[in-house]
C-alpha cells in the first residue's frame, strides 16, 4: 500500500504522485497530495472511535522506517537511509504509505497549502478540535511561532475576546496582531511571574492556555495561568529535553485540565481536504505564515533563520 512521489517546484510536505504500488486504488500518477507525519487507516479502534486521530496502524513513526514492514526504501551503497517521520520531505523522490498521503485539488498552490501538513493545521485544530474555544473567552498562547499564531487565528475565528501572546522575542509582538493577538507580553519585561501577569489581565486566569514552545516547564506555567473551575491548558510543543511534566495536584483539584494535542486532532485523510477548501474560500490565513522562500542549496540558511527567530515558515524550492 505504498505511493512513490516526487517533488513539484517546492518542498515542504507536498508531493506529486509518480507511481503507486500494488493494492493502491485511490491515487494515480500526477495526483497532487499532501504527505503527513501521521496517517489514517480508517479501520483501527482509534480511527473508528470518532474520538481520536491517533491511528494504531499509521501513528507517529520515529524510527525512520515504513509502517508496513519496518524497513526503509532508501539506501546508499547498501547502507539504509532512514525516512524522517514517514515523510522524508528533504528528498526529490520518496515512498510513503498510502494512508499518509492526502489527495487535494490540482489547482490549489502546493507551495502554499503545504503548511497545512503540519504547523498551521496543528494550531487551528488545537483551538477548534481540542480546546473547542468558545465565543467571548480569554486565551493565552505561550510561543508565537507558526503553531502559536495558528492557535491565535483559530481563537479569533471562534470569537475569543482576549487573545494574549507570550514570547521572549520582542519582534514578534507587532506581527502577531495580524493573526489575532490582542495583547503581547515579553516575560523579560515583567517583574512578576508571567502567570500572575496573565491572571491580572484576565480577572483570575485565562479560560484557555496553549503551550506551543516544547518546554515542559512552561506547561506548568500555562496551567497556573488558567482560571480555576474550567481552565483548560493544551500542550502542542515537542520538548527536546526533560519530557516529564510536573505540577502541583492542587491545580487539578480546583478543576483545571491539561490536554495534549497531536496535529490538532485532525484525521489527515478525513479532515485535511476541508481545511484546503477553507483556504480556497479565503476563510483561513495560510500564505501569511510564509516569510521566506529559498532554494534547496540554502536549506541551512533556512534552519538558521528558524533558530534565530527570524522566520515563521520557510518554503524550500528544488530546481525543476
mmCIF file of C-alpha atoms in Angstrom:
data_model
loop_
_atom_site.group_PDB
_atom_site.id
_atom_site.type_symbol
_atom_site.label_atom_id
_atom_site.label_comp_id
_atom_site.label_asym_id
_atom_site.label_seq_id
_atom_site.Cartn_x
_atom_site.Cartn_y
_atom_site.Cartn_z
ATOM 1 C CA UNK A 1 0.000 0.000 0.000
ATOM 2 C CA UNK A 2 2.748 2.439 -0.983
ATOM 3 C CA UNK A 3 2.868 5.587 -3.088
ATOM 4 C CA UNK A 4 6.034 6.857 -4.770
ATOM 5 C CA UNK A 5 6.016 10.609 -5.024
ATOM 6 C CA UNK A 6 8.187 13.340 -6.453
ATOM 7 C CA UNK A 7 8.530 16.995 -5.635
ATOM 8 C CA UNK A 8 6.822 19.712 -7.583
ATOM 9 C CA UNK A 9 8.595 23.064 -7.679
ATOM 10 C CA UNK A 10 8.741 23.434 -3.908
ATOM 11 C CA UNK A 11 9.413 21.387 -0.839
ATOM 12 C CA UNK A 12 7.576 21.190 2.472
ATOM 13 C CA UNK A 13 5.375 18.139 2.910
ATOM 14 C CA UNK A 14 3.706 18.191 -0.522
ATOM 15 C CA UNK A 15 4.214 15.909 -3.450
ATOM 16 C CA UNK A 16 3.057 14.851 -6.908
ATOM 17 C CA UNK A 17 2.371 11.124 -7.318
ATOM 18 C CA UNK A 18 4.955 9.486 -9.577
ATOM 19 C CA UNK A 19 3.711 5.896 -9.264
ATOM 20 C CA UNK A 20 1.618 3.687 -6.992
ATOM 21 C CA UNK A 21 2.237 0.292 -5.511
ATOM 22 C CA UNK A 22 0.212 -2.886 -5.577
ATOM 23 C CA UNK A 23 -3.205 -2.565 -3.982
ATOM 24 C CA UNK A 24 -3.337 1.242 -4.092
ATOM 25 C CA UNK A 25 -6.502 2.409 -5.849
ATOM 26 C CA UNK A 26 -7.133 5.914 -4.522
ATOM 27 C CA UNK A 27 -4.167 7.585 -6.246
ATOM 28 C CA UNK A 28 -2.996 7.804 -9.841
ATOM 29 C CA UNK A 29 0.104 9.250 -11.473
ATOM 30 C CA UNK A 30 0.046 13.049 -11.434
ATOM 31 C CA UNK A 31 -2.209 13.440 -8.383
ATOM 32 C CA UNK A 32 -1.316 16.285 -6.048
ATOM 33 C CA UNK A 33 -1.007 15.171 -2.432
ATOM 34 C CA UNK A 34 -0.067 16.425 0.984
ATOM 35 C CA UNK A 35 2.127 13.956 2.862
ATOM 36 C CA UNK A 36 1.556 13.814 6.603
ATOM 37 C CA UNK A 37 3.619 12.530 9.526
ATOM 38 C CA UNK A 38 0.652 10.608 10.935
ATOM 39 C CA UNK A 39 -1.733 8.531 8.873
ATOM 40 C CA UNK A 40 -5.269 7.237 8.955
ATOM 41 C CA UNK A 41 -6.044 3.594 8.239
ATOM 42 C CA UNK A 42 -9.764 4.084 8.823
ATOM 43 C CA UNK A 43 -10.187 0.657 10.387
ATOM 44 C CA UNK A 44 -8.458 0.507 13.785
ATOM 45 C CA UNK A 45 -10.127 1.206 17.129
ATOM 46 C CA UNK A 46 -8.796 4.768 17.225
ATOM 47 C CA UNK A 47 -9.848 5.637 13.669
ATOM 48 C CA UNK A 48 -13.370 4.265 14.115
ATOM 49 C CA UNK A 49 -13.908 5.759 17.579
ATOM 50 C CA UNK A 50 -14.721 9.258 16.386
ATOM 51 C CA UNK A 51 -12.721 10.456 19.399
ATOM 52 C CA UNK A 52 -9.106 10.407 18.235
ATOM 53 C CA UNK A 53 -6.688 10.904 15.347
ATOM 54 C CA UNK A 54 -4.026 8.613 16.844
ATOM 55 C CA UNK A 55 -4.178 5.776 14.305
ATOM 56 C CA UNK A 56 -2.932 2.500 15.777
ATOM 57 C CA UNK A 57 -1.570 1.347 12.406
ATOM 58 C CA UNK A 58 -0.126 4.568 10.978
ATOM 59 C CA UNK A 59 0.746 6.545 14.081
ATOM 60 C CA UNK A 60 3.787 8.771 14.569
ATOM 61 C CA UNK A 61 6.798 6.859 13.194
ATOM 62 C CA UNK A 62 10.030 7.785 14.991
ATOM 63 C CA UNK A 63 12.377 5.021 13.855
ATOM 64 C CA UNK A 64 12.679 6.093 10.231
ATOM 65 C CA UNK A 65 11.094 3.004 8.664
ATOM 66 C CA UNK A 66 7.920 2.172 6.764
ATOM 67 C CA UNK A 67 4.876 1.316 8.850
ATOM 68 C CA UNK A 68 4.065 -1.830 6.902
ATOM 69 C CA UNK A 69 7.299 -3.826 7.216
ATOM 70 C CA UNK A 70 9.584 -1.756 9.469
ATOM 71 C CA UNK A 71 12.132 -1.397 6.665
ATOM 72 C CA UNK A 72 13.464 1.565 4.699
ATOM 73 C CA UNK A 73 13.069 2.277 0.982
ATOM 74 C CA UNK A 74 16.292 4.309 0.711
ATOM 75 C CA UNK A 75 19.894 3.155 0.691
ATOM 76 C CA UNK A 76 23.376 4.279 -0.354
ATOM 77 C CA UNK A 77 25.993 1.643 -1.170
ATOM 78 C CA UNK A 78 23.892 -0.954 0.601
ATOM 79 C CA UNK A 79 23.538 1.070 3.782
ATOM 80 C CA UNK A 80 19.965 2.025 4.827
ATOM 81 C CA UNK A 81 18.903 5.665 4.774
ATOM 82 C CA UNK A 82 16.033 6.289 7.150
ATOM 83 C CA UNK A 83 12.769 8.083 6.461
ATOM 84 C CA UNK A 84 12.058 11.137 8.591
ATOM 85 C CA UNK A 85 8.608 10.871 10.231
ATOM 86 C CA UNK A 86 7.306 8.706 7.361
ATOM 87 C CA UNK A 87 7.560 11.728 5.030
ATOM 88 C CA UNK A 88 11.209 12.310 4.054
ATOM 89 C CA UNK A 89 10.399 15.797 2.812
ATOM 90 C CA UNK A 90 14.026 16.729 2.047
ATOM 91 C CA UNK A 91 14.284 14.305 -0.861
ATOM 92 C CA UNK A 92 13.398 14.673 -4.528
ATOM 93 C CA UNK A 93 11.584 11.328 -4.567
ATOM 94 C CA UNK A 94 10.160 9.427 -1.630
ATOM 95 C CA UNK A 95 7.924 6.494 -0.768
ATOM 96 C CA UNK A 96 5.042 6.915 1.668
ATOM 97 C CA UNK A 97 2.260 4.695 2.886
ATOM 98 C CA UNK A 98 -0.977 5.495 1.048
ATOM 99 C CA UNK A 99 -2.575 6.222 4.424
ATOM 100 C CA UNK A 100 -0.111 9.090 4.957
ATOM 101 C CA UNK A 101 -0.959 10.864 1.693
ATOM 102 C CA UNK A 102 -3.978 13.118 1.170
ATOM 103 C CA UNK A 103 -5.207 13.875 -2.335
ATOM 104 C CA UNK A 104 -6.067 17.523 -2.982
ATOM 105 C CA UNK A 105 -7.173 19.605 -5.954
ATOM 106 C CA UNK A 106 -4.550 20.127 -8.647
ATOM 107 C CA UNK A 107 -5.422 23.830 -8.896
ATOM 108 C CA UNK A 108 -4.523 24.638 -5.285
ATOM 109 C CA UNK A 109 -0.997 26.112 -4.940
ATOM 110 C CA UNK A 110 1.055 23.350 -3.363
ATOM 111 C CA UNK A 111 3.768 25.777 -2.286
ATOM 112 C CA UNK A 112 1.174 27.441 -0.031
ATOM 113 C CA UNK A 113 -1.094 24.674 1.288
ATOM 114 C CA UNK A 114 1.936 22.567 2.213
ATOM 115 C CA UNK A 115 1.718 24.433 5.535
ATOM 116 C CA UNK A 116 -1.483 22.514 6.254
ATOM 117 C CA UNK A 117 0.591 19.327 6.542
ATOM 118 C CA UNK A 118 1.931 20.479 9.884
ATOM 119 C CA UNK A 119 2.087 23.790 11.774
ATOM 120 C CA UNK A 120 -0.941 25.764 10.598
ATOM 121 C CA UNK A 121 -3.277 22.784 10.799
ATOM 122 C CA UNK A 122 -1.858 21.812 14.210
ATOM 123 C CA UNK A 123 -2.603 25.245 15.654
ATOM 124 C CA UNK A 124 -6.063 25.630 14.158
ATOM 125 C CA UNK A 125 -7.020 22.139 15.279
ATOM 126 C CA UNK A 126 -5.786 22.715 18.825
ATOM 127 C CA UNK A 127 -8.066 25.748 19.039
ATOM 128 C CA UNK A 128 -11.091 24.170 17.377
ATOM 129 C CA UNK A 129 -10.940 20.408 17.937
ATOM 130 C CA UNK A 130 -9.006 20.005 21.170
ATOM 131 C CA UNK A 131 -9.896 23.119 23.187
ATOM 132 C CA UNK A 132 -13.132 23.955 21.346
ATOM 133 C CA UNK A 133 -12.711 27.654 22.168
ATOM 134 C CA UNK A 134 -15.972 29.432 22.913
ATOM 135 C CA UNK A 135 -17.132 32.876 21.875
ATOM 136 C CA UNK A 136 -16.124 35.694 24.214
ATOM 137 C CA UNK A 137 -13.478 33.661 26.046
ATOM 138 C CA UNK A 138 -9.955 34.612 27.112
ATOM 139 C CA UNK A 139 -6.953 32.815 25.610
ATOM 140 C CA UNK A 140 -3.221 32.922 26.341
ATOM 141 C CA UNK A 141 -0.647 31.438 23.966
ATOM 142 C CA UNK A 142 2.939 30.672 25.012
ATOM 143 C CA UNK A 143 5.187 30.791 21.941
ATOM 144 C CA UNK A 144 4.356 32.825 18.846
ATOM 145 C CA UNK A 145 5.818 30.760 16.052
ATOM 146 C CA UNK A 146 3.632 29.376 13.277
ATOM 147 C CA UNK A 147 1.841 26.948 15.601
ATOM 148 C CA UNK A 148 1.118 29.565 18.268
ATOM 149 C CA UNK A 149 -0.054 32.127 15.717
ATOM 150 C CA UNK A 150 -2.287 29.491 14.128
ATOM 151 C CA UNK A 151 -3.866 28.936 17.549
ATOM 152 C CA UNK A 152 -4.377 32.707 17.656
ATOM 153 C CA UNK A 153 -6.090 32.662 14.274
ATOM 154 C CA UNK A 154 -8.326 29.811 15.405
ATOM 155 C CA UNK A 155 -9.222 31.682 18.609
ATOM 156 C CA UNK A 156 -10.008 34.834 16.636
ATOM 157 C CA UNK A 157 -12.291 32.949 14.249
ATOM 158 C CA UNK A 158 -14.086 31.423 17.243
ATOM 159 C CA UNK A 159 -14.773 34.888 18.655
ATOM 160 C CA UNK A 160 -12.393 34.951 21.634
ATOM 161 C CA UNK A 161 -12.476 38.410 23.193
ATOM 162 C CA UNK A 162 -8.956 38.357 24.648
ATOM 163 C CA UNK A 163 -6.003 36.638 22.949
ATOM 164 C CA UNK A 164 -2.738 37.159 24.809
ATOM 165 C CA UNK A 165 0.545 36.192 23.212
ATOM 166 C CA UNK A 166 3.651 35.418 25.284
ATOM 167 C CA UNK A 167 7.119 35.307 23.740
ATOM 168 C CA UNK A 168 10.651 36.362 24.659
ATOM 169 C CA UNK A 169 11.284 37.694 21.134
ATOM 170 C CA UNK A 170 10.120 41.342 21.163
ATOM 171 C CA UNK A 171 9.929 41.467 17.358
ATOM 172 C CA UNK A 172 7.020 39.035 17.348
ATOM 173 C CA UNK A 173 4.613 41.311 19.192
ATOM 174 C CA UNK A 174 3.632 43.624 16.345
ATOM 175 C CA UNK A 175 3.419 40.934 13.675
ATOM 176 C CA UNK A 176 1.238 38.769 15.916
ATOM 177 C CA UNK A 177 -1.633 41.253 15.718
ATOM 178 C CA UNK A 178 -2.298 40.233 12.120
ATOM 179 C CA UNK A 179 -3.216 36.751 13.349
ATOM 180 C CA UNK A 180 -5.495 37.827 16.193
ATOM 181 C CA UNK A 181 -3.236 38.588 19.156
ATOM 182 C CA UNK A 182 -4.808 41.422 21.190
ATOM 183 C CA UNK A 183 -2.039 41.795 23.805
ATOM 184 C CA UNK A 184 1.642 40.854 23.801
ATOM 185 C CA UNK A 185 3.768 40.039 26.851
ATOM 186 C CA UNK A 186 7.520 39.580 26.958
ATOM 187 C CA UNK A 187 8.312 37.802 30.251
ATOM 188 C CA UNK A 188 11.660 39.628 30.380
ATOM 189 C CA UNK A 189 9.795 42.933 30.719
ATOM 190 C CA UNK A 190 7.877 41.942 33.849
ATOM 191 C CA UNK A 191 8.995 41.767 37.450
ATOM 192 C CA UNK A 192 6.106 39.458 38.355
ATOM 193 C CA UNK A 193 5.820 35.803 37.310
ATOM 194 C CA UNK A 194 4.168 35.606 33.908
ATOM 195 C CA UNK A 195 1.268 33.525 35.234
ATOM 196 C CA UNK A 196 0.449 36.308 37.710
ATOM 197 C CA UNK A 197 0.581 38.922 34.970
ATOM 198 C CA UNK A 198 -1.913 36.883 32.961
ATOM 199 C CA UNK A 199 -4.205 36.415 35.956
ATOM 200 C CA UNK A 200 -4.235 40.166 36.459
ATOM 201 C CA UNK A 201 -5.157 40.725 32.823
ATOM 202 C CA UNK A 202 -7.883 38.094 32.727
ATOM 203 C CA UNK A 203 -9.645 38.608 36.057
ATOM 204 C CA UNK A 204 -8.277 35.470 37.686
ATOM 205 C CA UNK A 205 -6.898 33.384 34.834
ATOM 206 C CA UNK A 206 -7.489 32.591 31.184
ATOM 207 C CA UNK A 207 -10.230 30.255 30.026
ATOM 208 C CA UNK A 208 -7.751 28.543 27.704
ATOM 209 C CA UNK A 209 -3.958 28.419 27.572
ATOM 210 C CA UNK A 210 -1.748 26.860 24.926
ATOM 211 C CA UNK A 211 1.871 25.769 25.301
ATOM 212 C CA UNK A 212 3.450 25.987 21.826
ATOM 213 C CA UNK A 213 7.134 26.045 22.742
ATOM 214 C CA UNK A 214 8.141 22.486 23.578
ATOM 215 C CA UNK A 215 9.138 23.276 27.162
ATOM 216 C CA UNK A 216 7.582 21.070 29.829
ATOM 217 C CA UNK A 217 8.342 23.673 32.495
ATOM 218 C CA UNK A 218 6.182 26.085 30.524
ATOM 219 C CA UNK A 219 3.343 23.550 30.607
ATOM 220 C CA UNK A 220 3.214 24.064 34.363
ATOM 221 C CA UNK A 221 3.222 27.836 33.885
ATOM 222 C CA UNK A 222 0.395 27.552 31.344
ATOM 223 C CA UNK A 223 -1.639 25.534 33.832
ATOM 224 C CA UNK A 224 -1.049 28.160 36.511
ATOM 225 C CA UNK A 225 -2.188 30.884 34.104
ATOM 226 C CA UNK A 226 -5.603 29.244 33.685
ATOM 227 C CA UNK A 227 -8.617 30.032 35.807
ATOM 228 C CA UNK A 228 -9.992 27.722 38.472
ATOM 229 C CA UNK A 229 -13.084 25.670 37.706
ATOM 230 C CA UNK A 230 -12.822 25.240 33.953
ATOM 231 C CA UNK A 231 -9.397 26.456 32.855
ATOM 232 C CA UNK A 232 -8.029 24.271 30.061
ATOM 233 C CA UNK A 233 -4.376 24.001 29.033
ATOM 234 C CA UNK A 234 -3.420 22.397 25.720
ATOM 235 C CA UNK A 235 0.193 21.417 25.063
ATOM 236 C CA UNK A 236 1.362 21.249 21.441
ATOM 237 C CA UNK A 237 5.116 21.666 21.703
ATOM 238 C CA UNK A 238 7.551 18.759 21.454
ATOM 239 C CA UNK A 239 10.227 19.024 24.186
ATOM 240 C CA UNK A 240 13.862 18.497 23.242
ATOM 241 C CA UNK A 241 14.846 17.721 26.849
ATOM 242 C CA UNK A 242 13.074 16.804 30.086
ATOM 243 C CA UNK A 243 9.933 15.164 28.719
ATOM 244 C CA UNK A 244 8.314 14.819 32.150
ATOM 245 C CA UNK A 245 5.664 17.331 33.241
ATOM 246 C CA UNK A 246 5.381 18.274 36.926
ATOM 247 C CA UNK A 247 2.518 20.161 38.524
ATOM 248 C CA UNK A 248 1.029 20.501 41.998
ATOM 249 C CA UNK A 249 -2.023 18.280 42.396
ATOM 250 C CA UNK A 250 -3.989 21.243 43.736
ATOM 251 C CA UNK A 251 -4.107 22.688 40.218
ATOM 252 C CA UNK A 252 -6.227 19.743 39.127
ATOM 253 C CA UNK A 253 -8.318 19.609 42.305
ATOM 254 C CA UNK A 254 -9.515 23.119 41.515
ATOM 255 C CA UNK A 255 -10.872 21.990 38.160
ATOM 256 C CA UNK A 256 -8.124 22.821 35.716
ATOM 257 C CA UNK A 257 -7.455 20.392 32.859
ATOM 258 C CA UNK A 258 -4.363 19.516 30.812
ATOM 259 C CA UNK A 259 -4.768 18.034 27.334
ATOM 260 C CA UNK A 260 -2.263 17.006 24.700
ATOM 261 C CA UNK A 261 -2.644 17.686 21.003
ATOM 262 C CA UNK A 262 -1.056 15.909 18.040
ATOM 263 C CA UNK A 263 -1.695 17.530 14.652
ATOM 264 C CA UNK A 264 -4.571 19.435 16.194
ATOM 265 C CA UNK A 265 -6.763 16.367 16.431
ATOM 266 C CA UNK A 266 -7.247 16.288 12.650
ATOM 267 C CA UNK A 267 -7.658 12.939 10.897
ATOM 268 C CA UNK A 268 -5.462 13.569 7.857
ATOM 269 C CA UNK A 269 -7.433 11.887 5.097
ATOM 270 C CA UNK A 270 -10.865 12.734 6.507
ATOM 271 C CA UNK A 271 -10.222 16.321 7.590
ATOM 272 C CA UNK A 272 -7.405 17.937 5.605
ATOM 273 C CA UNK A 273 -9.482 18.330 2.413
ATOM 274 C CA UNK A 274 -11.945 20.515 4.349
ATOM 275 C CA UNK A 275 -9.086 22.764 5.507
ATOM 276 C CA UNK A 276 -7.836 23.064 1.937
ATOM 277 C CA UNK A 277 -11.383 24.002 0.928
ATOM 278 C CA UNK A 278 -11.453 26.700 3.626
ATOM 279 C CA UNK A 279 -8.196 28.043 2.225
ATOM 280 C CA UNK A 280 -9.555 28.256 -1.308
ATOM 281 C CA UNK A 281 -12.584 30.156 0.023
ATOM 282 C CA UNK A 282 -10.245 32.547 1.881
ATOM 283 C CA UNK A 283 -11.779 31.549 5.216
ATOM 284 C CA UNK A 284 -8.389 30.889 6.835
ATOM 285 C CA UNK A 285 -4.980 32.530 6.547
ATOM 286 C CA UNK A 286 -2.143 30.373 5.264
ATOM 287 C CA UNK A 287 0.006 32.433 2.872
ATOM 288 C CA UNK A 288 0.740 34.961 5.607
ATOM 289 C CA UNK A 289 2.810 32.418 7.557
ATOM 290 C CA UNK A 290 5.331 32.079 4.732
ATOM 291 C CA UNK A 291 8.042 34.638 5.429
ATOM 292 C CA UNK A 292 10.811 33.176 3.257
ATOM 293 C CA UNK A 293 11.241 31.175 0.041
ATOM 294 C CA UNK A 294 14.709 29.728 -0.503
ATOM 295 C CA UNK A 295 16.384 27.303 -2.928
ATOM 296 C CA UNK A 296 17.325 23.893 -1.580
ATOM 297 C CA UNK A 297 21.023 24.734 -1.542
ATOM 298 C CA UNK A 298 20.222 27.348 1.127
ATOM 299 C CA UNK A 299 18.459 24.871 3.416
ATOM 300 C CA UNK A 300 20.993 25.505 6.200
ATOM 301 C CA UNK A 301 20.233 29.215 5.991
ATOM 302 C CA UNK A 302 16.565 28.327 6.485
ATOM 303 C CA UNK A 303 17.380 26.402 9.645
ATOM 304 C CA UNK A 304 19.450 29.309 10.930
ATOM 305 C CA UNK A 305 16.566 31.731 10.300
ATOM 306 C CA UNK A 306 14.328 29.422 12.311
ATOM 307 C CA UNK A 307 16.787 29.115 15.207
ATOM 308 C CA UNK A 308 17.262 32.883 15.298
ATOM 309 C CA UNK A 309 13.519 33.515 15.387
ATOM 310 C CA UNK A 310 13.626 35.468 12.131
ATOM 311 C CA UNK A 311 11.073 33.470 10.164
ATOM 312 C CA UNK A 312 7.753 31.732 10.604
ATOM 313 C CA UNK A 313 7.714 29.228 7.757
ATOM 314 C CA UNK A 314 10.335 28.961 5.043
ATOM 315 C CA UNK A 315 9.379 27.050 1.914
ATOM 316 C CA UNK A 316 12.342 25.323 0.287
ATOM 317 C CA UNK A 317 12.292 25.140 -3.511
ATOM 318 C CA UNK A 318 14.050 22.488 -5.548
ATOM 319 C CA UNK A 319 15.159 23.201 -9.094
ATOM 320 C CA UNK A 320 12.820 21.772 -11.711
#
